[in-house]
C-alpha positions as a printed NumPy array, in Angstrom:
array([[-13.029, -11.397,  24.254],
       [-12.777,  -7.946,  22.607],
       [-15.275,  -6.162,  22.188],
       [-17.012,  -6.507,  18.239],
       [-16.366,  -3.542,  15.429],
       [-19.587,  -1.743,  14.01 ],
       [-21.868,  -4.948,  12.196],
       [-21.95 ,  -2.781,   8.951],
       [-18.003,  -3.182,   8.95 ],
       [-17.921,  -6.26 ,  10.061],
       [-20.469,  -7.063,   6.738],
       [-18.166,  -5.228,   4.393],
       [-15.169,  -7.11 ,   5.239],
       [-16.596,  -9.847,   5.21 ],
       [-18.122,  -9.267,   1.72 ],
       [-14.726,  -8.035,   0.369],
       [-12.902, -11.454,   1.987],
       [-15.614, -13.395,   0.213],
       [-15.179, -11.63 ,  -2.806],
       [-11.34 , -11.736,  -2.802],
       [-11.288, -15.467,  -2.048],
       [-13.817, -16.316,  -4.995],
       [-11.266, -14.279,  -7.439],
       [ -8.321, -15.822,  -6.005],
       [ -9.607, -19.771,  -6.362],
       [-11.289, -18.325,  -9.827],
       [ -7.106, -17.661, -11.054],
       [ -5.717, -20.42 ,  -8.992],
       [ -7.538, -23.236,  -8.956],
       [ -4.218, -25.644,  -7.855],
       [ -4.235, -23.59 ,  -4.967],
       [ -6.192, -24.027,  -1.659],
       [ -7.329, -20.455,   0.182],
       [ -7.877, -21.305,   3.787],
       [ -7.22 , -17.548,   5.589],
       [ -7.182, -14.022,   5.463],
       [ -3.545, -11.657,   6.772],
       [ -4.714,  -8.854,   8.762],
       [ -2.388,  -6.277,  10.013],
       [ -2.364,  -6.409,  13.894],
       [ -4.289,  -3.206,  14.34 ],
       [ -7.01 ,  -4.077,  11.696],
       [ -7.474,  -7.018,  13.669],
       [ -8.285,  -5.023,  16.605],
       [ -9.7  ,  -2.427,  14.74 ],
       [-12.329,  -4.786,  13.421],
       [-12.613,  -7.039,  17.266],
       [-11.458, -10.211,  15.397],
       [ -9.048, -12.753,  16.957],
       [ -5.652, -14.584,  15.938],
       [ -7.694, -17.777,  14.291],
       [-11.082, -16.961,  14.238],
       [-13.109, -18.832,  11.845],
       [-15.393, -16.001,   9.742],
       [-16.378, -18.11 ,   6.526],
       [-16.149, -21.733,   6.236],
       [-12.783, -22.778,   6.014],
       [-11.819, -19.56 ,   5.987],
       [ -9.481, -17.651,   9.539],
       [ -8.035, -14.91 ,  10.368],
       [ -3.835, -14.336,  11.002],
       [ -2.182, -11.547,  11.601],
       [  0.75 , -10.82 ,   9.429],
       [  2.831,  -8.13 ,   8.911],
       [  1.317,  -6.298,   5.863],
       [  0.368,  -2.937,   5.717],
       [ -2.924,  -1.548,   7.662],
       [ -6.159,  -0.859,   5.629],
       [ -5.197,  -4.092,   3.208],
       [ -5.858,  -8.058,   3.667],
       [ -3.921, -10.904,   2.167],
       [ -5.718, -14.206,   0.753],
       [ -3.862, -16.801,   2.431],
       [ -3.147, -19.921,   0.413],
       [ -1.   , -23.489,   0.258],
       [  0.43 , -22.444,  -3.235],
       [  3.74 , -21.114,  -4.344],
       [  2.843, -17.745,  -6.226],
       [  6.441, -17.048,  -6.542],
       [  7.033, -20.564,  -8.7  ],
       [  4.837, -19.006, -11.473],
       [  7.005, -15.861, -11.407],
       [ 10.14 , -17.881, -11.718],
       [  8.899, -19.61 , -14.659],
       [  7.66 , -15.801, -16.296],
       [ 11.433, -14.742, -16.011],
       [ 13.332, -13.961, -18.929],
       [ 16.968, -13.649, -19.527],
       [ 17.838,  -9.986, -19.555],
       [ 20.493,  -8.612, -22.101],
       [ 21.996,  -4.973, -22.781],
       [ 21.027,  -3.67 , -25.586],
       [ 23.485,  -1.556, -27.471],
       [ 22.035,   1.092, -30.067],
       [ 23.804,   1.241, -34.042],
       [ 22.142,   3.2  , -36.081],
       [ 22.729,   1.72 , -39.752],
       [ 25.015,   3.795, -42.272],
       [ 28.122,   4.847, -41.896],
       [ 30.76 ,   4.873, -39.13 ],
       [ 33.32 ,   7.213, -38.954],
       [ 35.481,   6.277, -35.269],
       [ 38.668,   7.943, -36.887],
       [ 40.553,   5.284, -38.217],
       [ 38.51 ,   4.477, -41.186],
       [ 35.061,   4.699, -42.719],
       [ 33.038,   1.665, -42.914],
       [ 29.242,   0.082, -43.328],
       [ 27.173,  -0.774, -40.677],
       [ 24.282,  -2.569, -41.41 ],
       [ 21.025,  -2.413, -40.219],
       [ 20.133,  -4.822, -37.142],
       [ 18.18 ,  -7.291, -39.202],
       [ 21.105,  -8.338, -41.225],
       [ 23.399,  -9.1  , -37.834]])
C-alpha cells in the first residue's frame, strides 16, 4: 500500500472529480461516467491505486494523458458527435465584381450573389 498524499489534496481532487463528473453527465446524459485517467505519476503523487474506488461508482486508471490533468472516463463515443458536426470543406476562390482585364479581352464579372 503506498503511502496516502496530504488529506487537503486528497479533498481537492476529490472535489474537482466530483465536480467534473456532475458537468460531464449534466452534457451527456446518454453517457455513463464510471472513472477518472490519471497520469502515472499523479497517481503516485496523490498515493492512489490502479482501480481504486474514490466515489461511488467512480475508479481510478492510469492513462497516458498529461500530468497535472484528469480525464472523466465514460462508455460513450465523444468522437460520433464530432463526426456528425463535420462539414464538407471547399476552397474558396476570391472575384472581386467589375471588370476583368486577363489580356485577351475585357469582360463583366458579377458579383458572387448572382453566380
Amino acid at each position: 500500500m503506498k503511502p496516502m498524499s496530504d488529506t487537503s489534496k486528497i479533498a481537492k481532487n476529490l472535489q474537482a472529480f466530483q465536480m467534473a463528473i456532475n458537468a460531464h453527465d449534466r452534457e451527456n446524459p446518454s453517457h455513463n461516467a464510471y472513472g477518472i485517467g490519471l497520469a502515472a505519476f499523479d497517481m503516485d503523487r496523490l498515493g492512489l491505486d490502479e482501480g481504486e474506488t474514490i466515489l461511488p461508482g467512480i475508479t481510478i486508471h492510469c492513462d497516458a494523458g498529461t500530468s497535472g490533468n484528469f480525464r472523466v472516463l465514460c462508455d460513450g463515443d465523444h468522437d460520433e458527435e464530432l463526426e456528425e458536426a463535420e462539414e464538407e470543406v471547399v476552397d474558396a476562390v476570391a472575384v472581386r465584381a467589375g471588370t476583368a482585364d486577363d489580356g485577351l479581352d475585357s469582360r463583366t464579372i458579377p458579383p458572387p450573389e448572382e453566380w
